[in-house]
Short mmCIF file of C-alpha atoms in Angstrom, two decimals:
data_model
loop_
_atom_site.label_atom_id
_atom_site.label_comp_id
_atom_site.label_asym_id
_atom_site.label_seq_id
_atom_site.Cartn_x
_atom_site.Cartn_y
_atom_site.Cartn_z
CA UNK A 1 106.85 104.71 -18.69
CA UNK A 2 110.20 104.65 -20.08
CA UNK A 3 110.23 105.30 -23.85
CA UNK A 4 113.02 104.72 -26.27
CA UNK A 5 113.30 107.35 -29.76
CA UNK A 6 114.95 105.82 -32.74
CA UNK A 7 115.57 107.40 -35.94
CA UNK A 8 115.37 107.70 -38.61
CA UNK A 9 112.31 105.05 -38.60
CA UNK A 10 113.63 104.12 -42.21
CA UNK A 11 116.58 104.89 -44.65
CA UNK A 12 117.74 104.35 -48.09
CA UNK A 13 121.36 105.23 -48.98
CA UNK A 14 123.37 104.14 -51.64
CA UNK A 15 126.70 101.53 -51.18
CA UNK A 16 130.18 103.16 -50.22
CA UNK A 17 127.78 105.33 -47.69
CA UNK A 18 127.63 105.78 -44.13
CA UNK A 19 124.57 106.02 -42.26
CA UNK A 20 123.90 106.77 -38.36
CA UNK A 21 120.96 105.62 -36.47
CA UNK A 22 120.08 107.62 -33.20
CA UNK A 23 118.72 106.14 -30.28
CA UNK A 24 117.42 108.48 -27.08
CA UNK A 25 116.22 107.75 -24.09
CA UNK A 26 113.46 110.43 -23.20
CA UNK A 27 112.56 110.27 -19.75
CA UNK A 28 115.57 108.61 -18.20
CA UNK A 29 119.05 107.99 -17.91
CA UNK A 30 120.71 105.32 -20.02
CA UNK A 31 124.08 103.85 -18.98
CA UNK A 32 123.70 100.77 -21.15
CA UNK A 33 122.00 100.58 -24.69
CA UNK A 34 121.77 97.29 -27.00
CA UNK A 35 121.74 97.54 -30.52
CA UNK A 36 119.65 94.39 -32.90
CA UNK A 37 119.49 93.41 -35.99
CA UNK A 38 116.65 91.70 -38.06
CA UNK A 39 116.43 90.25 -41.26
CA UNK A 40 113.09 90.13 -43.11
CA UNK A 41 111.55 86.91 -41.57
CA UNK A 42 113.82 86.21 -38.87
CA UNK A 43 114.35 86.78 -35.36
CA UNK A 44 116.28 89.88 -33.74
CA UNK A 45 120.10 89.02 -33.38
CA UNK A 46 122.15 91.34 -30.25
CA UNK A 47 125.07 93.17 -32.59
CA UNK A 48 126.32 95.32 -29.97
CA UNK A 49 125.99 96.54 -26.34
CA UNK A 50 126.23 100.24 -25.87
CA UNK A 51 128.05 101.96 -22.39
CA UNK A 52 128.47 105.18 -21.48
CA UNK A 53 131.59 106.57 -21.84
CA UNK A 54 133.04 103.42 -22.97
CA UNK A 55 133.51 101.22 -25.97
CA UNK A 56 130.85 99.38 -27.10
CA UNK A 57 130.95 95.12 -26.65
CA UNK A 58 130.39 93.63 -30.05
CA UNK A 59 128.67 90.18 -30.20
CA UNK A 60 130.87 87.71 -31.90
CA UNK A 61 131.23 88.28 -35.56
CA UNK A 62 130.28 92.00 -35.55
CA UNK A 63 132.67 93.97 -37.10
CA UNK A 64 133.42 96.72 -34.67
CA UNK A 65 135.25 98.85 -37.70
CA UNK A 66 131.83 98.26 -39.71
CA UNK A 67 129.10 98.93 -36.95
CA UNK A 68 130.28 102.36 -34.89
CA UNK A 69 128.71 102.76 -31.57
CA UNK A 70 129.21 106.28 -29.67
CA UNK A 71 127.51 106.62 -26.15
CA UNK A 72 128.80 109.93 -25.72
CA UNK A 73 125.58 110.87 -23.17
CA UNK A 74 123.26 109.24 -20.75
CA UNK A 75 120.81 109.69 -23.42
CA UNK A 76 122.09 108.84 -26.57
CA UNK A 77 123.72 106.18 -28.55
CA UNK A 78 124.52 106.37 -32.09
CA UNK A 79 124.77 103.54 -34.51
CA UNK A 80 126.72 103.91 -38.05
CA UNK A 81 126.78 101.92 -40.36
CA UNK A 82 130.06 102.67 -42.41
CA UNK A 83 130.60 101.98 -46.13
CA UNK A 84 126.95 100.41 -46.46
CA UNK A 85 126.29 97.50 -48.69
CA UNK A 86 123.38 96.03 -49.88
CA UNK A 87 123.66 92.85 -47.48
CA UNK A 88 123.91 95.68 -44.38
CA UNK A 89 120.16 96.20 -45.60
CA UNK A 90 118.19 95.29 -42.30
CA UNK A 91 115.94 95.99 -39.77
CA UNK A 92 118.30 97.65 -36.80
CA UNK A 93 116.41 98.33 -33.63
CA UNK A 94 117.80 99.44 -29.67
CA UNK A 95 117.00 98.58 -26.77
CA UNK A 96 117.21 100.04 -22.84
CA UNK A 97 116.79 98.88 -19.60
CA UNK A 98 116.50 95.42 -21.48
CA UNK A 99 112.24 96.26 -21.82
CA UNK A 100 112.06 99.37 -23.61
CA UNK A 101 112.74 99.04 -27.77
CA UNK A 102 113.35 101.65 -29.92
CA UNK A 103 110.83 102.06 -32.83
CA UNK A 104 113.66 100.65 -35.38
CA UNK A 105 115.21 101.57 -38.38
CA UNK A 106 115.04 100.00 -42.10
CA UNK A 107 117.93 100.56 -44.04
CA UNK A 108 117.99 99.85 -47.18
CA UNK A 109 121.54 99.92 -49.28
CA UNK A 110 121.25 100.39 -53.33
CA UNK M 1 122.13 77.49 -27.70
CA UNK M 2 118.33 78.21 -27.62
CA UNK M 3 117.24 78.37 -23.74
CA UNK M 4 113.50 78.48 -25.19
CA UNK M 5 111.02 76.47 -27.30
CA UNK M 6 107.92 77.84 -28.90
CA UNK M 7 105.84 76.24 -31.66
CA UNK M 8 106.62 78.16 -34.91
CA UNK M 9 102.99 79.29 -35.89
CA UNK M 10 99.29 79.47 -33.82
CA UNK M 11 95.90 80.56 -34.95
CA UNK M 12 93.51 81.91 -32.90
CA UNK M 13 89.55 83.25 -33.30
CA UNK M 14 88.97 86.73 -32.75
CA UNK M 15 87.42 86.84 -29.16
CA UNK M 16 88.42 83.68 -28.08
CA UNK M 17 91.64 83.02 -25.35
CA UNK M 18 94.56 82.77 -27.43
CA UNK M 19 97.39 80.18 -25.46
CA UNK M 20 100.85 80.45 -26.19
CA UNK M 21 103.43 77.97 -24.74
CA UNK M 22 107.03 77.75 -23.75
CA UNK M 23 109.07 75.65 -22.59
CA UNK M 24 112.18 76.44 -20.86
CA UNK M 25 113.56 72.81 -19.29
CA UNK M 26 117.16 74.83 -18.39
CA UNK M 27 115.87 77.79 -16.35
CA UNK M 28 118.51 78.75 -13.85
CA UNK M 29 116.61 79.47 -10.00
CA UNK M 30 117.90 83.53 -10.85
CA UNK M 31 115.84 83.39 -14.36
CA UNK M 32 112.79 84.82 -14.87
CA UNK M 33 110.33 84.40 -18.11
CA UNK M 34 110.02 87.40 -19.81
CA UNK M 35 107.36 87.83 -23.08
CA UNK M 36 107.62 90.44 -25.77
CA UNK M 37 105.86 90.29 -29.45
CA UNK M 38 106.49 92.03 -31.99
CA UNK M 39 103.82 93.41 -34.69
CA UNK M 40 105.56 93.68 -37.88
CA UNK M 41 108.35 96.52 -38.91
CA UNK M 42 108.27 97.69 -34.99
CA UNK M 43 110.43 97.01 -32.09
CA UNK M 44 109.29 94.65 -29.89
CA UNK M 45 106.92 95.13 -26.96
CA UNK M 46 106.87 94.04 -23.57
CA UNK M 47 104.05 92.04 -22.67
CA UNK M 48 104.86 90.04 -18.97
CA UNK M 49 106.90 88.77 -17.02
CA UNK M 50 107.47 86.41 -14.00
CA UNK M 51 109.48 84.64 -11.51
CA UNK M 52 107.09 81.59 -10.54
CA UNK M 53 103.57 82.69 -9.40
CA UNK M 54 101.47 83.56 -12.07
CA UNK M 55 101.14 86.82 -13.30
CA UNK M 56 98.46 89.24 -14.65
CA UNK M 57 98.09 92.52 -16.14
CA UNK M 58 96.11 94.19 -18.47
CA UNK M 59 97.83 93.10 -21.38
CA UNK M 60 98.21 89.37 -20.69
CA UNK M 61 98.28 86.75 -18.04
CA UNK M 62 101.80 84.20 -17.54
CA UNK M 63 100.92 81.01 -15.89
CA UNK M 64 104.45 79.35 -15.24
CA UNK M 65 104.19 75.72 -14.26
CA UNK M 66 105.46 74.50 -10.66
CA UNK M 67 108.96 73.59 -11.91
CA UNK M 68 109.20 76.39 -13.89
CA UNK M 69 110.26 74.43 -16.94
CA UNK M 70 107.41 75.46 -19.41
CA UNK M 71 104.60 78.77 -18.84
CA UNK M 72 101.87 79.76 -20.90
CA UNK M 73 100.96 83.70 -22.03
CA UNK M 74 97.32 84.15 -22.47
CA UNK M 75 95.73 86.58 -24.34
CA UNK M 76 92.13 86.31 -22.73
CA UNK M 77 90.36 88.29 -25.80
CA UNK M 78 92.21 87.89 -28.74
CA UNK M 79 91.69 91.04 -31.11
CA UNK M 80 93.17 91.07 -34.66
CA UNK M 81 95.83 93.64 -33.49
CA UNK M 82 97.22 90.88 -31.35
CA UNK M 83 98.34 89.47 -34.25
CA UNK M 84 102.20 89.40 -34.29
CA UNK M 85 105.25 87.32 -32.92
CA UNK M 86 105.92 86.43 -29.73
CA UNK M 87 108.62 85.56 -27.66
CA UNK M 88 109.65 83.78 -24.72
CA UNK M 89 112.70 84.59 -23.33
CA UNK M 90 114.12 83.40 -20.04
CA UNK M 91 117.03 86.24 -18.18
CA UNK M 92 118.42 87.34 -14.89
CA UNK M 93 115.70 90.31 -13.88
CA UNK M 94 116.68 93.28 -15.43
CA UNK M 95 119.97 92.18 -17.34
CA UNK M 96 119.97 94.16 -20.42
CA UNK M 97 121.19 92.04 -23.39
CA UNK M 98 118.21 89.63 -24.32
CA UNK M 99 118.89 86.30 -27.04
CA UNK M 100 115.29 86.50 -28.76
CA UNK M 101 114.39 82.90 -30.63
CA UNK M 102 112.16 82.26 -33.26
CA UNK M 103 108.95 82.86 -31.28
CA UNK M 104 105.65 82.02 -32.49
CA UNK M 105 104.02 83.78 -35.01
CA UNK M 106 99.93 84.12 -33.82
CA UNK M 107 97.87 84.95 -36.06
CA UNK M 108 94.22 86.34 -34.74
CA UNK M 109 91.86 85.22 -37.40
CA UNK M 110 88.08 87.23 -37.86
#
């Protein structure tokens, strides 16, 4: 079946920092990624959607300058989190094909 | 606006059926039900989905009433790795971008 690769599966950086989150598709070709975010206790909230070889669509109050999404391939979208602060500390998963998750990513910002 | 309702919390016996509502009074004719949990710190799973005849795999079984306002996942066998939260979610087949609610945190007890 189709399987989604995310990593790191978990981060720590400290504030001021940028950090990039990978997410690959490994057995097919992925024209559209999403991008979540979850807080601890809470459900998943859609940040971004991901196209190849175009900008990224940012849900409403995402800052696009803050949360950089590259889908340079069929394969592969990037998430970076620039100039990390502690509230950017989350639970950040992606998603394909609108079944398939990636494993997800815990960032944590000191 | 949430286009699903699920109780917050369920308990269930290890072994026994474990029934998980939804109700979804606003489905569009073009919407399907879709179920995913999620076991904590991973990305969601997909469980089942359906249009409006009940569905079955090995995973789960979706009953989805005859007005398709409200289904029901069942978990014949519950087993404490069921444990997790799940959620309903109601989409176009296929669209990528998904709005997860609060779902409803089962808990498979020994």
């Amino acid at each position: 079946g189709a399987v989604v690769s995310q990593h790191p599966s978990w981060v720590i950086c400290k504030s001021g920092t940028s950090v990039k989150i990978e997410c690959r598709s490994l057995d097919f070709q992925a024209t559209t990624m999403f991008w979540y975010r979850q807080f601890p206790k809470q459900s998943l909230m859609l940040m971004a959607t991901s196209n190849e070889g175009s900008k990224a669509t940012y849900e409403q109050g995402v800052e696009k300058d803050k949360f950089l999404i590259n889908h340079a391939s069929l394969t592969l979208s990037t998430l970076t989190v620039t100039s990390a602060h502690p509230e950017d500390s989350s639970f950040y998963i992606c998603s394909a094909r609108g079944y398939t998750f990636g494993s997800g990513t815990r960032l944590t910002v000191v | 606006d949430a286009k699903t309702t699920q109780p917050t919390s369920m308990d269930c016996a290890e072994g026994r059926a474990a029934n998980l509502p939804c109700n979804h009074s606003t489905i569009s004719g073009n919407e399907y039900v879709y179920w995913y949990r999620q076991i904590h710190s991973q990305g969601p799973q997909y469980i089942i989905h359906g249009l409006k005849n009940n569905e079955t795999n090995e995973m789960a079984s979706l009953i989805i009433t005859e007005d398709r306002k409200s289904s029901t996942l069942i978990l014949p066998h519950a087993t404490l790795r069921d444990t997790a939260v799940y959620y309903c979610i109601v989409r176009v087949l296929d669209s990528g971008d998904m709005r997860f609610g609060a779902g409803t945190r089962l808990t498979v007890k020994p």
